[in-house]
Structures are given as structure tokens and as C-alpha cells.
PDB file of C-alpha atoms in Angstrom:
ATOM      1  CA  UNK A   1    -159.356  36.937 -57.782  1.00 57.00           C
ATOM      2  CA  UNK A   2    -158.677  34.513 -55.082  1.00 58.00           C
ATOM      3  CA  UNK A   3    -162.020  33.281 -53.211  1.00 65.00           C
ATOM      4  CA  UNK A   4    -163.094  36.046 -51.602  1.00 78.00           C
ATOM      5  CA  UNK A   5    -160.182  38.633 -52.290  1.00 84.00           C
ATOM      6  CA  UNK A   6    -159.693  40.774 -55.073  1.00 88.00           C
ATOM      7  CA  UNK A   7    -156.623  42.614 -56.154  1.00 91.00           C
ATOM      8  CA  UNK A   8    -157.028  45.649 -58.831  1.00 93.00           C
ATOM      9  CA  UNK A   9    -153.784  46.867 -60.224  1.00 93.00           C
ATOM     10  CA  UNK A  10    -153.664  49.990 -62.437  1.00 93.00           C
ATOM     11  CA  UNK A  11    -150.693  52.185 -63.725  1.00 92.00           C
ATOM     12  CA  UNK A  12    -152.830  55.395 -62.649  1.00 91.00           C
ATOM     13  CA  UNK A  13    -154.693  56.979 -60.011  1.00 92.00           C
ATOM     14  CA  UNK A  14    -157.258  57.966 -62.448  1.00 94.00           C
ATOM     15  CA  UNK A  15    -157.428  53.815 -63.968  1.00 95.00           C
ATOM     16  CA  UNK A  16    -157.469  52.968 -60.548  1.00 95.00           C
ATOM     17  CA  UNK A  17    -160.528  55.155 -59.183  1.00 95.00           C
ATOM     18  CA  UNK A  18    -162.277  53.965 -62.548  1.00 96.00           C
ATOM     19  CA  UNK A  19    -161.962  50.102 -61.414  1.00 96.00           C
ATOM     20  CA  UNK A  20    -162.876  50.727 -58.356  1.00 95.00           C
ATOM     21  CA  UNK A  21    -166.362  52.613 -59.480  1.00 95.00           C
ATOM     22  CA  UNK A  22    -166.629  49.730 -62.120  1.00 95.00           C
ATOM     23  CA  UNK A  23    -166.409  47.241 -58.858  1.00 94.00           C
ATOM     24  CA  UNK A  24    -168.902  49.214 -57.234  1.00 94.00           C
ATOM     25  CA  UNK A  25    -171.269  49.303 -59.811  1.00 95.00           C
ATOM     26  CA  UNK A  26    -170.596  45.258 -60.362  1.00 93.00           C
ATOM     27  CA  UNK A  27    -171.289  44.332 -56.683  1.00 92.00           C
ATOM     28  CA  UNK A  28    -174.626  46.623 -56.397  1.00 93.00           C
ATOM     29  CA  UNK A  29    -175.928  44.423 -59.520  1.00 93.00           C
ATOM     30  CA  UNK A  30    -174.864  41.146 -57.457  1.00 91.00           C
ATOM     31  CA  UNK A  31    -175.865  42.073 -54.718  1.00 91.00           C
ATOM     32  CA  UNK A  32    -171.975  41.606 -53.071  1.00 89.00           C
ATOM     33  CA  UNK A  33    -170.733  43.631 -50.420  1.00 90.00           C
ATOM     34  CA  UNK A  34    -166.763  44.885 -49.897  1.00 91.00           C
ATOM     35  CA  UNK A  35    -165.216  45.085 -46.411  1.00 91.00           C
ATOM     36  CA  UNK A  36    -163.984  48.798 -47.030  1.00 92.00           C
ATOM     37  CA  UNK A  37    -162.271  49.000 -43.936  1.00 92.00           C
ATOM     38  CA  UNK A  38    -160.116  46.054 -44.660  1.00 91.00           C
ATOM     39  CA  UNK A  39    -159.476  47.384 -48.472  1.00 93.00           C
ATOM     40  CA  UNK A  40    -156.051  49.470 -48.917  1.00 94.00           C
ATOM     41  CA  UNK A  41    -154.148  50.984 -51.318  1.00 95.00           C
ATOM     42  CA  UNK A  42    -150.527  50.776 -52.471  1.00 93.00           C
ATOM     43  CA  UNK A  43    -148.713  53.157 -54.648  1.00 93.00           C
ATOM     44  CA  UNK A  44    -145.892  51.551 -56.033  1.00 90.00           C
ATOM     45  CA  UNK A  45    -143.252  54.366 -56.479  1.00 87.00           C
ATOM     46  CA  UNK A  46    -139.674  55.341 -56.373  1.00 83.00           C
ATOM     47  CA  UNK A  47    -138.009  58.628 -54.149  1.00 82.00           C
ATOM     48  CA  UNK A  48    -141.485  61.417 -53.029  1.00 84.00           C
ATOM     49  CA  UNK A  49    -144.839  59.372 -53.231  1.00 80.00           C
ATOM     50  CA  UNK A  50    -147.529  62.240 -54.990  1.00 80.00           C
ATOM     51  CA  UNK A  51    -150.397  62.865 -53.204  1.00 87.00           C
ATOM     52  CA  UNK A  52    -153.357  60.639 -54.417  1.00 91.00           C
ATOM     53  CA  UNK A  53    -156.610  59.591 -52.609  1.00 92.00           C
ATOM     54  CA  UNK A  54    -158.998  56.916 -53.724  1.00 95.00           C
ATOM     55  CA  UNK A  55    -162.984  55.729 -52.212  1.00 94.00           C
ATOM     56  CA  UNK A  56    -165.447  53.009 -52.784  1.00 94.00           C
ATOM     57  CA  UNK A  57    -168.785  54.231 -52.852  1.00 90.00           C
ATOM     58  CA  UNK A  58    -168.158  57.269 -50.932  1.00 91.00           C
ATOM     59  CA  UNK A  59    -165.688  56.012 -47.713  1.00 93.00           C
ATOM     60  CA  UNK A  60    -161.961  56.854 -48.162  1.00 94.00           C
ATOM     61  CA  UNK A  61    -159.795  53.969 -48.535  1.00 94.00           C
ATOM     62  CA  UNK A  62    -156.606  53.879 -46.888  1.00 94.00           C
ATOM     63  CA  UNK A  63    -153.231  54.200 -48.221  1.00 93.00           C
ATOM     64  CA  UNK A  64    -150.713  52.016 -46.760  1.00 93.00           C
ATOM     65  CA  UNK A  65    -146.658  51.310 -47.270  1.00 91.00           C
ATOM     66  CA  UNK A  66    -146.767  47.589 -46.977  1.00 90.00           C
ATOM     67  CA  UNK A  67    -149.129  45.087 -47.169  1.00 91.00           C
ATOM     68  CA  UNK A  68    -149.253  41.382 -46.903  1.00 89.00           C
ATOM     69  CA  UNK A  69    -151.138  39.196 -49.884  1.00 87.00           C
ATOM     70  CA  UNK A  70    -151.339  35.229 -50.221  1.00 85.00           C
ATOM     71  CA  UNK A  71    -148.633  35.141 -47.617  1.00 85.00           C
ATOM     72  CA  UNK A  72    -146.270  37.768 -49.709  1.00 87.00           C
ATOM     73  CA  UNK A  73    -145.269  41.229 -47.948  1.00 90.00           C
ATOM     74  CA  UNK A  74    -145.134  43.509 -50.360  1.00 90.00           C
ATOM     75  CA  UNK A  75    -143.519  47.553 -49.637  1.00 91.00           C
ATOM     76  CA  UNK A  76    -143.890  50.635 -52.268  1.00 90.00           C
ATOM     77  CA  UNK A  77    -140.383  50.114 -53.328  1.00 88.00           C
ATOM     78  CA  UNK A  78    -140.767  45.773 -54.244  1.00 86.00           C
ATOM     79  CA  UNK A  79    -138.264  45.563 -51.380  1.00 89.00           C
ATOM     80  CA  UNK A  80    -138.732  41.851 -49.920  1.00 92.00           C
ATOM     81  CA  UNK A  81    -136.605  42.889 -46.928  1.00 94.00           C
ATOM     82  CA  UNK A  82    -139.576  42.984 -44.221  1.00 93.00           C
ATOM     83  CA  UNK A  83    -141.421  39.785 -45.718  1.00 94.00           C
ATOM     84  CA  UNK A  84    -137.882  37.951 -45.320  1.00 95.00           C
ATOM     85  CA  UNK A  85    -137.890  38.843 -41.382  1.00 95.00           C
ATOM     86  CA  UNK A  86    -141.127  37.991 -41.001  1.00 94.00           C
ATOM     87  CA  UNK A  87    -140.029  34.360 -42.753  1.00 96.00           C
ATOM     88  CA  UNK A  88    -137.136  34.607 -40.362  1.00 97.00           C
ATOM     89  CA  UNK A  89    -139.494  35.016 -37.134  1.00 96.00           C
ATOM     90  CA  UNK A  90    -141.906  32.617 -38.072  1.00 96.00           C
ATOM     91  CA  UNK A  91    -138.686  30.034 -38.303  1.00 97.00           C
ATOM     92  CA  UNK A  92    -137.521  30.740 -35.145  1.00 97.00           C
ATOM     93  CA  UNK A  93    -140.697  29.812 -33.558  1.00 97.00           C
ATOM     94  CA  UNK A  94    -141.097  26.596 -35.690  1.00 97.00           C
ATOM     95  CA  UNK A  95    -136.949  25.920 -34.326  1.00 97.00           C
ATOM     96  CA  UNK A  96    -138.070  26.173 -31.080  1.00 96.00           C
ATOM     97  CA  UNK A  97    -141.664  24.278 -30.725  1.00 96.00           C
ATOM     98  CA  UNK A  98    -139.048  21.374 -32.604  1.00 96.00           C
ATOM     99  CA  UNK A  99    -136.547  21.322 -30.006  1.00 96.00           C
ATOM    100  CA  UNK A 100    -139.739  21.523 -27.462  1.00 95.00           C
ATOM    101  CA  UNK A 101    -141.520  18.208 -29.134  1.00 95.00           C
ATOM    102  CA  UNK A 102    -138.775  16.178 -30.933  1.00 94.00           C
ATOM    103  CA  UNK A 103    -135.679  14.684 -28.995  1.00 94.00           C
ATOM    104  CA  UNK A 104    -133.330  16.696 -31.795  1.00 94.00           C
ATOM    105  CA  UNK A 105    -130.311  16.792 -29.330  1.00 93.00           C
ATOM    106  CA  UNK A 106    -129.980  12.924 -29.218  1.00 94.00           C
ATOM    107  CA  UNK A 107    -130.562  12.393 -33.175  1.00 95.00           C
ATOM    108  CA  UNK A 108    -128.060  12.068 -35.842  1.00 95.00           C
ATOM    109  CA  UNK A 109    -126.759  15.124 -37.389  1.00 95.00           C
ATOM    110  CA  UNK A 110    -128.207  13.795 -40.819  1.00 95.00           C
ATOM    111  CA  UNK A 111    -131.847  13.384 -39.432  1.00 96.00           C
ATOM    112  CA  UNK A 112    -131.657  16.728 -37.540  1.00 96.00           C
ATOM    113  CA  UNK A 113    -130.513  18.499 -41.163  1.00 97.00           C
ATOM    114  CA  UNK A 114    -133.308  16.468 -42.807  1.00 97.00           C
ATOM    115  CA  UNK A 115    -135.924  17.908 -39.934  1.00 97.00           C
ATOM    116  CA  UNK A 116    -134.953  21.443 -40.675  1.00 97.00           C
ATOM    117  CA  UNK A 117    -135.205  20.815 -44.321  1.00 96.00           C
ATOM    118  CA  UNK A 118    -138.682  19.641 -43.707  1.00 96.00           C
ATOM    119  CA  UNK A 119    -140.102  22.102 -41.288  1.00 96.00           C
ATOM    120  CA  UNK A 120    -138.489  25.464 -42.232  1.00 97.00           C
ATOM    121  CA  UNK A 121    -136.774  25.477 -45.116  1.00 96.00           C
ATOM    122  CA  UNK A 122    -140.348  25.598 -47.521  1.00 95.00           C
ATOM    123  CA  UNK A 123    -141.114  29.325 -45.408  1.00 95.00           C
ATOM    124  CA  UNK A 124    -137.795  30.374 -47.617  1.00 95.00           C
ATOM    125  CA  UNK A 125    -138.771  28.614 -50.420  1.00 92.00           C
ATOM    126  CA  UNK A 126    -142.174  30.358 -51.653  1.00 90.00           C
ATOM    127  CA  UNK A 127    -142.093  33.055 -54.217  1.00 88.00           C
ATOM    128  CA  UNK A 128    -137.577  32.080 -53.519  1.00 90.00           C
ATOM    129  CA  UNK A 129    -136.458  33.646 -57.069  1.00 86.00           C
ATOM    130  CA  UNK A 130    -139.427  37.169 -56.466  1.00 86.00           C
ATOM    131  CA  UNK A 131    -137.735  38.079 -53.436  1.00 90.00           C
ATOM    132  CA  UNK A 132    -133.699  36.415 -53.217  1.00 88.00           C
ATOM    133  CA  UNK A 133    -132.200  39.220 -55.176  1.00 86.00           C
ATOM    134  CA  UNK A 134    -134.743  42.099 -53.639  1.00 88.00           C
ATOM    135  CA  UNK A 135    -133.456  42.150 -49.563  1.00 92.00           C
ATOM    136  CA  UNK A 136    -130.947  43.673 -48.054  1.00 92.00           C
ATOM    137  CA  UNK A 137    -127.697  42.393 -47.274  1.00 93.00           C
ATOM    138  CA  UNK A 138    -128.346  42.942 -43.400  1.00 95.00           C
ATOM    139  CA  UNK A 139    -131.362  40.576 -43.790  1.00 95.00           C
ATOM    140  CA  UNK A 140    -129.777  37.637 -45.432  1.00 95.00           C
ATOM    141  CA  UNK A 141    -127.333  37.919 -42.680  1.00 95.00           C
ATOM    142  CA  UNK A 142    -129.774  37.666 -40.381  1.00 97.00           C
ATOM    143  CA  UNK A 143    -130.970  34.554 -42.850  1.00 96.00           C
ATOM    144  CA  UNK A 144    -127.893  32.890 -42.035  1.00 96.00           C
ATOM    145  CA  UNK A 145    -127.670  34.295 -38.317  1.00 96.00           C
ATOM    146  CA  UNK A 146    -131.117  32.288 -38.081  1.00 97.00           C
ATOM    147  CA  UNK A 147    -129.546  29.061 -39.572  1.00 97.00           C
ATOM    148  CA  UNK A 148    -126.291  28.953 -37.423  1.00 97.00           C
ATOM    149  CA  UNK A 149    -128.073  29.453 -33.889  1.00 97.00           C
ATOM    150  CA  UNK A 150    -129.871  26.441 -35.024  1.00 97.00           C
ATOM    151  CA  UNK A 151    -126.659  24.162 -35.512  1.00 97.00           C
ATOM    152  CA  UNK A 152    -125.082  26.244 -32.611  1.00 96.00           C
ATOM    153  CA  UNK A 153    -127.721  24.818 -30.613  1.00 96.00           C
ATOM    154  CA  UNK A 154    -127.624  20.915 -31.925  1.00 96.00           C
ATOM    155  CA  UNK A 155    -123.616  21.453 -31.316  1.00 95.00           C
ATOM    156  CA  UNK A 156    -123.953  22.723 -28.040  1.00 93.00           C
ATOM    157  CA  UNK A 157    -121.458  25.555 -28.673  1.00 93.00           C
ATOM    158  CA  UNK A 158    -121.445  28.714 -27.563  1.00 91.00           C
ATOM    159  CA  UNK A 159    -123.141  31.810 -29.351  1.00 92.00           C
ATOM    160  CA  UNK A 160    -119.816  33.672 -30.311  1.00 91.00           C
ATOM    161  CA  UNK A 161    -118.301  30.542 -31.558  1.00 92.00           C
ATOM    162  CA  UNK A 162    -117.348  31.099 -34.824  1.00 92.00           C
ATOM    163  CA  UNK A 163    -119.721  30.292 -37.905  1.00 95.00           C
ATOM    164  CA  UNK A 164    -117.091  29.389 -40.483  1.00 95.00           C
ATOM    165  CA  UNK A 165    -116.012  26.556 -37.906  1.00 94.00           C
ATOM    166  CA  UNK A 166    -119.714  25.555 -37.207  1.00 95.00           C
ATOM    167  CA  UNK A 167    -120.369  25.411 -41.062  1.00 96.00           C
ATOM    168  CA  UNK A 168    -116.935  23.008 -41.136  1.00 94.00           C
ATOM    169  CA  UNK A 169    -118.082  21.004 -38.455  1.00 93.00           C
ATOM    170  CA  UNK A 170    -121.843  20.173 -39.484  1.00 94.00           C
ATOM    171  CA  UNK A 171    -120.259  19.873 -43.339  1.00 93.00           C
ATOM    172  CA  UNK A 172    -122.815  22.489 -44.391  1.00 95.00           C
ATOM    173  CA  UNK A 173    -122.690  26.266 -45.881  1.00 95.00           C
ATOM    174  CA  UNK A 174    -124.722  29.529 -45.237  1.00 95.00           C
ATOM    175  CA  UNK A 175    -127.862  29.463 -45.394  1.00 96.00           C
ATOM    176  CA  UNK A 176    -128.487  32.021 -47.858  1.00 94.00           C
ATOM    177  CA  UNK A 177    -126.205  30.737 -50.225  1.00 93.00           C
ATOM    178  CA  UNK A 178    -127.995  27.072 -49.872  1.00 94.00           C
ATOM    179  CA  UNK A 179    -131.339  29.161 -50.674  1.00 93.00           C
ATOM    180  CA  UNK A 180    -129.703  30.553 -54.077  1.00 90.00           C
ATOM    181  CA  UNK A 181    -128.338  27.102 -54.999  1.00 88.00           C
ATOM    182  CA  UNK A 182    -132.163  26.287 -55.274  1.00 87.00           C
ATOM    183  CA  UNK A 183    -133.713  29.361 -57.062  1.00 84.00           C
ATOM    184  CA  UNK A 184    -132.962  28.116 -60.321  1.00 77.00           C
ATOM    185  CA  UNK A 185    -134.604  25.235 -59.815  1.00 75.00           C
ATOM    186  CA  UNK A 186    -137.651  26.730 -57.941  1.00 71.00           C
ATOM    187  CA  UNK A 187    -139.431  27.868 -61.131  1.00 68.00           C
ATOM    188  CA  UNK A 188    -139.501  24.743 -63.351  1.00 67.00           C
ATOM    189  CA  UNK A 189    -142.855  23.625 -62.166  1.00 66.00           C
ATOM    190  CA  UNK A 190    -144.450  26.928 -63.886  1.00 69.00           C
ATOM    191  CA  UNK A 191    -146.269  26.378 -67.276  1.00 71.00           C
ATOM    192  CA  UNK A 192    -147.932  29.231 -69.265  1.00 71.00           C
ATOM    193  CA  UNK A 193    -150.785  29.022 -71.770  1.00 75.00           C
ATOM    194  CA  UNK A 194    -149.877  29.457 -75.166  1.00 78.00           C
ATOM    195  CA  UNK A 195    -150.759  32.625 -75.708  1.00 78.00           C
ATOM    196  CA  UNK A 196    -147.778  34.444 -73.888  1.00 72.00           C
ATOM    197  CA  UNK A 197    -145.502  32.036 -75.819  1.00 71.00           C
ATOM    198  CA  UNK A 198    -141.540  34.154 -76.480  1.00 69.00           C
ATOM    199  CA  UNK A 199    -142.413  35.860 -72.727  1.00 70.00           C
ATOM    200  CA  UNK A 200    -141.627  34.811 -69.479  1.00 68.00           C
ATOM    201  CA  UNK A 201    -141.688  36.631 -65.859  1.00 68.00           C
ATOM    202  CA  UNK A 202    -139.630  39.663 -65.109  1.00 66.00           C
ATOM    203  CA  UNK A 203    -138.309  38.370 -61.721  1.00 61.00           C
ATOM    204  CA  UNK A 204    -136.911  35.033 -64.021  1.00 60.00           C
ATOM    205  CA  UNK A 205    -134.899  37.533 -65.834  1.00 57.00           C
ATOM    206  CA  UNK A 206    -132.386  39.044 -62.544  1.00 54.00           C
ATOM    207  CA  UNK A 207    -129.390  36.281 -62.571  1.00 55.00           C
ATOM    208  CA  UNK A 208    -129.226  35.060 -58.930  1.00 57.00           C
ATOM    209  CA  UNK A 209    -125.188  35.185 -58.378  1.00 60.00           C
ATOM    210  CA  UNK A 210    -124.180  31.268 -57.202  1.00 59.00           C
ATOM    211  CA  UNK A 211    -121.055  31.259 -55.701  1.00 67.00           C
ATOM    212  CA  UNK A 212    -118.846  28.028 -53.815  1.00 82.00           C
ATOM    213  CA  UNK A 213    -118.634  28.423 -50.196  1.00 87.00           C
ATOM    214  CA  UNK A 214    -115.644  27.369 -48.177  1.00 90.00           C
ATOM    215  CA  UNK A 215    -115.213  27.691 -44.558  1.00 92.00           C
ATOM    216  CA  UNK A 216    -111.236  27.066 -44.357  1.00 91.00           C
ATOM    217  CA  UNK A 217    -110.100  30.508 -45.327  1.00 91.00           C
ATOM    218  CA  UNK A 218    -112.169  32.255 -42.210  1.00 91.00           C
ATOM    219  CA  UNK A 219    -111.279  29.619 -39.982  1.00 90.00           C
ATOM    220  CA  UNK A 220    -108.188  30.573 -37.034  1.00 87.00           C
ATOM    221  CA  UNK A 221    -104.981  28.671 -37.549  1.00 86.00           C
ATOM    222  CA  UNK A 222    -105.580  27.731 -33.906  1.00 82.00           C
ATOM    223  CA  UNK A 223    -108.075  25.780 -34.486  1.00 85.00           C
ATOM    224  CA  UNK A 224    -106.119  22.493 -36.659  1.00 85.00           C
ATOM    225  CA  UNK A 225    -104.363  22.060 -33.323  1.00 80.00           C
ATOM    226  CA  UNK A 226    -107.926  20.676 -32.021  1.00 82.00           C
ATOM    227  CA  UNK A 227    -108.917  16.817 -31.601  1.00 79.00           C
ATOM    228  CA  UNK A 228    -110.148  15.464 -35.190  1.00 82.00           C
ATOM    229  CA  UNK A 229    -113.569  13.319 -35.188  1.00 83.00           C
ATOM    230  CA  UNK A 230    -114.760  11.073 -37.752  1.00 84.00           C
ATOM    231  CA  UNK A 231    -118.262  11.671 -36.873  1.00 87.00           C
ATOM    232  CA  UNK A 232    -120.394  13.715 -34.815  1.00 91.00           C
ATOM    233  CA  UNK A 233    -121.805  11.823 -31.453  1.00 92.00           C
ATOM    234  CA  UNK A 234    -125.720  11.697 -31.464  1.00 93.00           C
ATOM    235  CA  UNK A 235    -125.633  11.458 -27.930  1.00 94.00           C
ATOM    236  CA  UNK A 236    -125.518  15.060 -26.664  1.00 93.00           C
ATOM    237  CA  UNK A 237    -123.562  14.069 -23.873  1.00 94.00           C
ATOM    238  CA  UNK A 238    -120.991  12.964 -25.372  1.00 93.00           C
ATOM    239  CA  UNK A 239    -121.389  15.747 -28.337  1.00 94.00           C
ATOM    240  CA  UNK A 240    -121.123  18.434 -25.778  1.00 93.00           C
ATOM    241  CA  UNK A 241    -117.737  17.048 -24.572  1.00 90.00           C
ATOM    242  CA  UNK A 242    -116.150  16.570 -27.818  1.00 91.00           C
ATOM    243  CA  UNK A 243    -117.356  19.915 -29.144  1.00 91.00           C
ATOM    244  CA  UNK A 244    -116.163  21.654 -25.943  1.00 89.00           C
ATOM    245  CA  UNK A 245    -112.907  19.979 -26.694  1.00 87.00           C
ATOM    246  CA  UNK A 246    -112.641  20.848 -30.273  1.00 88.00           C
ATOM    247  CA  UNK A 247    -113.910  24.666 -29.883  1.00 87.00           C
ATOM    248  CA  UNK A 248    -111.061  24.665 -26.713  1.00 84.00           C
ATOM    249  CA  UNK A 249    -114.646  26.315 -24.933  1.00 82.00           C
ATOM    250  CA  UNK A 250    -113.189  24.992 -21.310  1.00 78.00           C
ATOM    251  CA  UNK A 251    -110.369  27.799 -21.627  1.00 80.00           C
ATOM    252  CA  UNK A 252    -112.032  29.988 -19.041  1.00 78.00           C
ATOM    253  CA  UNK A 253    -111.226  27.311 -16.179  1.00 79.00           C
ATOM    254  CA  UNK A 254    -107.418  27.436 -16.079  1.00 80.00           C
ATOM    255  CA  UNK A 255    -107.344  31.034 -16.836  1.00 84.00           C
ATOM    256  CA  UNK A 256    -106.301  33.965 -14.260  1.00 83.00           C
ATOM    257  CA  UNK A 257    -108.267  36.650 -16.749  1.00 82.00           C
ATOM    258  CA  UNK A 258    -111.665  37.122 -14.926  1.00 81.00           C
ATOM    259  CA  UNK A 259    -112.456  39.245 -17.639  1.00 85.00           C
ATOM    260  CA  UNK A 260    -114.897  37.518 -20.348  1.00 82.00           C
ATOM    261  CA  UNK A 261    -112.186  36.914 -23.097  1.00 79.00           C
ATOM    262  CA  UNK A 262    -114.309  34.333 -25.915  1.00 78.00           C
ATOM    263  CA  UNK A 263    -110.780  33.259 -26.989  1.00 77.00           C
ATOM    264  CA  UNK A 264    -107.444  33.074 -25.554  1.00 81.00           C
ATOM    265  CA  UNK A 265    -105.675  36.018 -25.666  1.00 81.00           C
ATOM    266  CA  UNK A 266    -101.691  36.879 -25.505  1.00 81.00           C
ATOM    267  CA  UNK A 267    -102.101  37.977 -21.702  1.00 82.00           C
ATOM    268  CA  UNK A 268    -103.747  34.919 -20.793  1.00 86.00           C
ATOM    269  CA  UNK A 269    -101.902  32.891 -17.999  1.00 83.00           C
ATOM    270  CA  UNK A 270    -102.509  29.429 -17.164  1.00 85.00           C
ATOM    271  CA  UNK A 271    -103.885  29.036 -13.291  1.00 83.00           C
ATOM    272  CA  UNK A 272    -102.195  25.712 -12.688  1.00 80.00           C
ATOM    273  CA  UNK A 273     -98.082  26.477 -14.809  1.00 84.00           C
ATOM    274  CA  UNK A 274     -98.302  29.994 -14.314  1.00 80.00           C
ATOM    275  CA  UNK A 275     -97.220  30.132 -18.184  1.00 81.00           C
ATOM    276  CA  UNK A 276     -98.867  31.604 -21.474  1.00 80.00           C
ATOM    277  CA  UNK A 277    -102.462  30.056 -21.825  1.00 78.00           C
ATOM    278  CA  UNK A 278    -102.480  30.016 -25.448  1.00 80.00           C
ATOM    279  CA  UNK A 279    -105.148  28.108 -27.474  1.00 80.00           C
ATOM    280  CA  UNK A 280    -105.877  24.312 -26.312  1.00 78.00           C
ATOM    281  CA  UNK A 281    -103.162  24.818 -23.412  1.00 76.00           C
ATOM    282  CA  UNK A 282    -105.238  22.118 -21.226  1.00 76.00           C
ATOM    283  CA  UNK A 283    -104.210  19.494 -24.010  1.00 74.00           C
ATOM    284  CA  UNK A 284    -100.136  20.085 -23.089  1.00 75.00           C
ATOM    285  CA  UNK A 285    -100.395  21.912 -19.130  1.00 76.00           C
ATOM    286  CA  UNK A 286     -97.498  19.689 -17.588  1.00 74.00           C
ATOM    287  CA  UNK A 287     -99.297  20.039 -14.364  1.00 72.00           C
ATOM    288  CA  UNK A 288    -103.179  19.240 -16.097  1.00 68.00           C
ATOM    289  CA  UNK A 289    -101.563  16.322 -17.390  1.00 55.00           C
ATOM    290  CA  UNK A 290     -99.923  15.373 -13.894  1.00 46.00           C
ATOM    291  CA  UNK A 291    -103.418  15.982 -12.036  1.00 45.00           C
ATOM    292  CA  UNK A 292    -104.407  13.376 -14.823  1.00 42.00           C
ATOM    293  CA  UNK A 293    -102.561  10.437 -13.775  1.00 41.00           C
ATOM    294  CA  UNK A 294    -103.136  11.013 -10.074  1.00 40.00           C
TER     295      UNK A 294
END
């Protein structure tokens, strides 16, 4: 029970249909009344559901596939997959109304970490260890999809910039695998009463994998030959210069492919030498560089 909600769980159709007569019978001596429309039913079950139906005091009750409760969205199967994307939505929205009211583009990388830590990292973080190990992988990628737009955005880099060197740049990892660095911890608050003493929570029991993350192995060779920074500029103007720099993102410019190309490619030619465009060509053009000093 939870103020004015009540959740009846039952391994049977037959257990369940008896607590809901029992409820029925309990709220005609109290004179309480249940919203029957807004009561459903779940039927927790593996492969071909059997065909059950249930009623409180003579109205069918509907049977539904998911349901959300205290926040949670549970399915028939305990997959966490759809309450994850609807985590994932509701921190998109919170990324943008931030960007809208705080002047993130012109703050410190540090701060802006620390304001997504604040703001949308506790929508991951409730019931974490229940439903980490119970999504697909599709979703978590989508997890960490969500998290690189955000620092794609802060960088001022383009979408199909690569997330290994985005995650090298901003000195952080994927966000899924920052989420199951804190699982372990997320359950040390909990304290039992004595009586279940020797048993714990099911959901404690699944070992949430924790692996190291580096960046280096997915990153192009290319990419070493870019400018190195010792820090990040908090001023987005000059952010969004050094970043173009580094991700070579003004390659487009000198080259004679029209066609959209996100990196240089071996039949890229160089507008101003006429020769190969390869990857940060503007940085040794002989004729770039003479433009330069005129």
C-alpha cells in the first residue's frame, strides 16, 4: 500500500480473484471506493500468456502488457527495456530545457559534467541494480547515444563525429558503463528488519559485469596527427575553433568531392594543390599556408 494505491500480487488466477473479493468485501465495510477503470491486471509469464479474466464487484478488469508503478515500467516478461526509454526521453527533455536556461556552452567542462550529474543522471539511478542487467543491448546503446549528443553538443562537433574520440576528448566513458560502475554501490542504503536475516533481494544476486573502458583502441590513426590541447576552452568560441581543428571538421572547404564524405577519403583532392586531400591536409597545403602569410 502506498497512499491511495494498492498493489495485490498472487502466484494464481484463482489467489488473485480471491484477494480481489476479499478487497471488495473490506472496502464495502469501510465504506472505500476503487477506481475500477483505472485498476489492471498483469500476468507475469514466459512464451503463450493462458487465457485468464478477473472483476471487482462485477466490472471486468483489464488485462494489460505493461504498466507503470511508483515511477517503475514494468512488462509481462520483467524486461526494463521500455522503462529505460522512457528514462532516456524524459533526459532529453531535461538536456534541452538546460541548454535553454543555463549558459552551458560558455561553462567549464567540469561544471557542465557536474550539471548533468545533477539533473539527469538520478532518472538512471532509481531502482539502477532492478533494471541494469534486464534491457536490451539496443537500449543501453541508445543510453549512451543519449549521453554523447550531450557532449557532442557542449563540443560543438558534428553528429557523426566519432564517440570514442568525444569520450577521449571530454576524459569521460560510456554512459552505460559509468551507470554499472555505480550499481554496486546503489543498494547500501537498504536495511531489512530482522526477521528476513540470511536473505537478501533476488535482483542483488545477478553480478552486474564492470569492465575498464578505453577509447584509444577505436580511435583512427589519423587522428594523433591533430593539434594537442591542455584544456578545453570554456568560451564556445574559441571551443568551436579548436574542436573544428582537432576533429579536421573544415575538410569539406578545400575539397573538390561535392558529395557528403564525413571523413576524407582516398579520392579526395585538395581545391587549392590539386593533390591528395588526406586527413588535416589544411595544416601542410603549400598554397593554404602561402594564402596565410599574404
Amino acid at each position: 500500500m502506498y497512499a491511495d494505491d494498492i498493489c495485490l500480487l498472487a502466484e494464481s488466477n484463482d489467489d488473485l480473484q480471491k484477494m480481489l473479493n476479499a478487497l471488495e468485501l473490506y472496502c464495502k465495510e469501510n465504506e472505500l471506493f476503487v477506481n475500477v477503470p483505472k485498476t489492471k491486471v498483469m500476468i507475469f509469464h514466459y512464451g503463450r500468456c493462458p487465457s485468464f479474466s478477473f472483476s471487482y464487484s462485477g466490472q471486468m478488469l483489464d488485462i494489460v502488457n505493461s504498466f507503470t508503478y511508483l515511477g517503475f515500467t514494468f512488462t509481462v516478461q520483467l524486461s526494463f527495456t521500455q522503462h529505460l526509454h522512457g528514462q532516456i526521453v524524459k533526459a532529453r527533455s531535461r538536456i534541452g530545457q538546460l541548454f535553454a536556461s543555463l549558459p552551458l556552452s560558455n561553462l567549464p567542462l567540469e561544471l557542465v559534467l557536474s550539471t548533468f550529474e545533477t539533473y539527469c543522471t538520478p532518472l538512471f539511478m532509481y531502482g539502477l541494480p532492478l533494471w541494469l542487467n534486464k534491457t536490451s543491448n539496443s537500449s543501453l546503446a541508445e543510453l549512451d547515444s543519449m549521453f554523447t549528443k550531450f557532449l557532442k553538443r557542449y563540443l560543438c562537433a558534428k553528429p557523426w563525429t566519432k564517440n570514442a574520440i568525444v569520450y577521449h576528448l571530454t576524459d569521460t566513458i560510456p554512459f552505460s558503463k559509468y551507470l554499472t560502475a555505480k550499481a554496486p554501490n546503489s543498494t547500501k542504503s537498504f536495511t531489512f528488519p530482522s526477521c528476513l536475516s540470511g536473505l537478501q533481494l533476488s535482483f542483488l544476486t545477478t553480478k552486474i559485469q564492470n569492465e575498464n573502458y578505453n577509447p584509444i583502441p577505436d580511435i583512427p590513426t589519423s587522428f594523433w596527427l591533430s593539434k594537442t590541447f591542455s584544456s578545453l576552452p570554456a568560451s564556445v568560441f574559441y571551443r568551436k575553433n579548436l574542436v573544428s581543428e582537432i576533429l579536421d571538421a573544415n575538410h569539406v572547404l578545400i575539397c573538390k568531392n561535392t558529395k557528403f564524405h564525413p571523413y576524407p577519403q582516398d579520392d579526395c583532392i585538395c581545391c587549392n594543390c590539386g593533390e591528395q586531400a588526406h586527413p588535416y591536409h589544411m595544416r601542410y597545403c603549400k598554397n593554404l599556408l602561402i594564402d596565410h602569410s599574404h
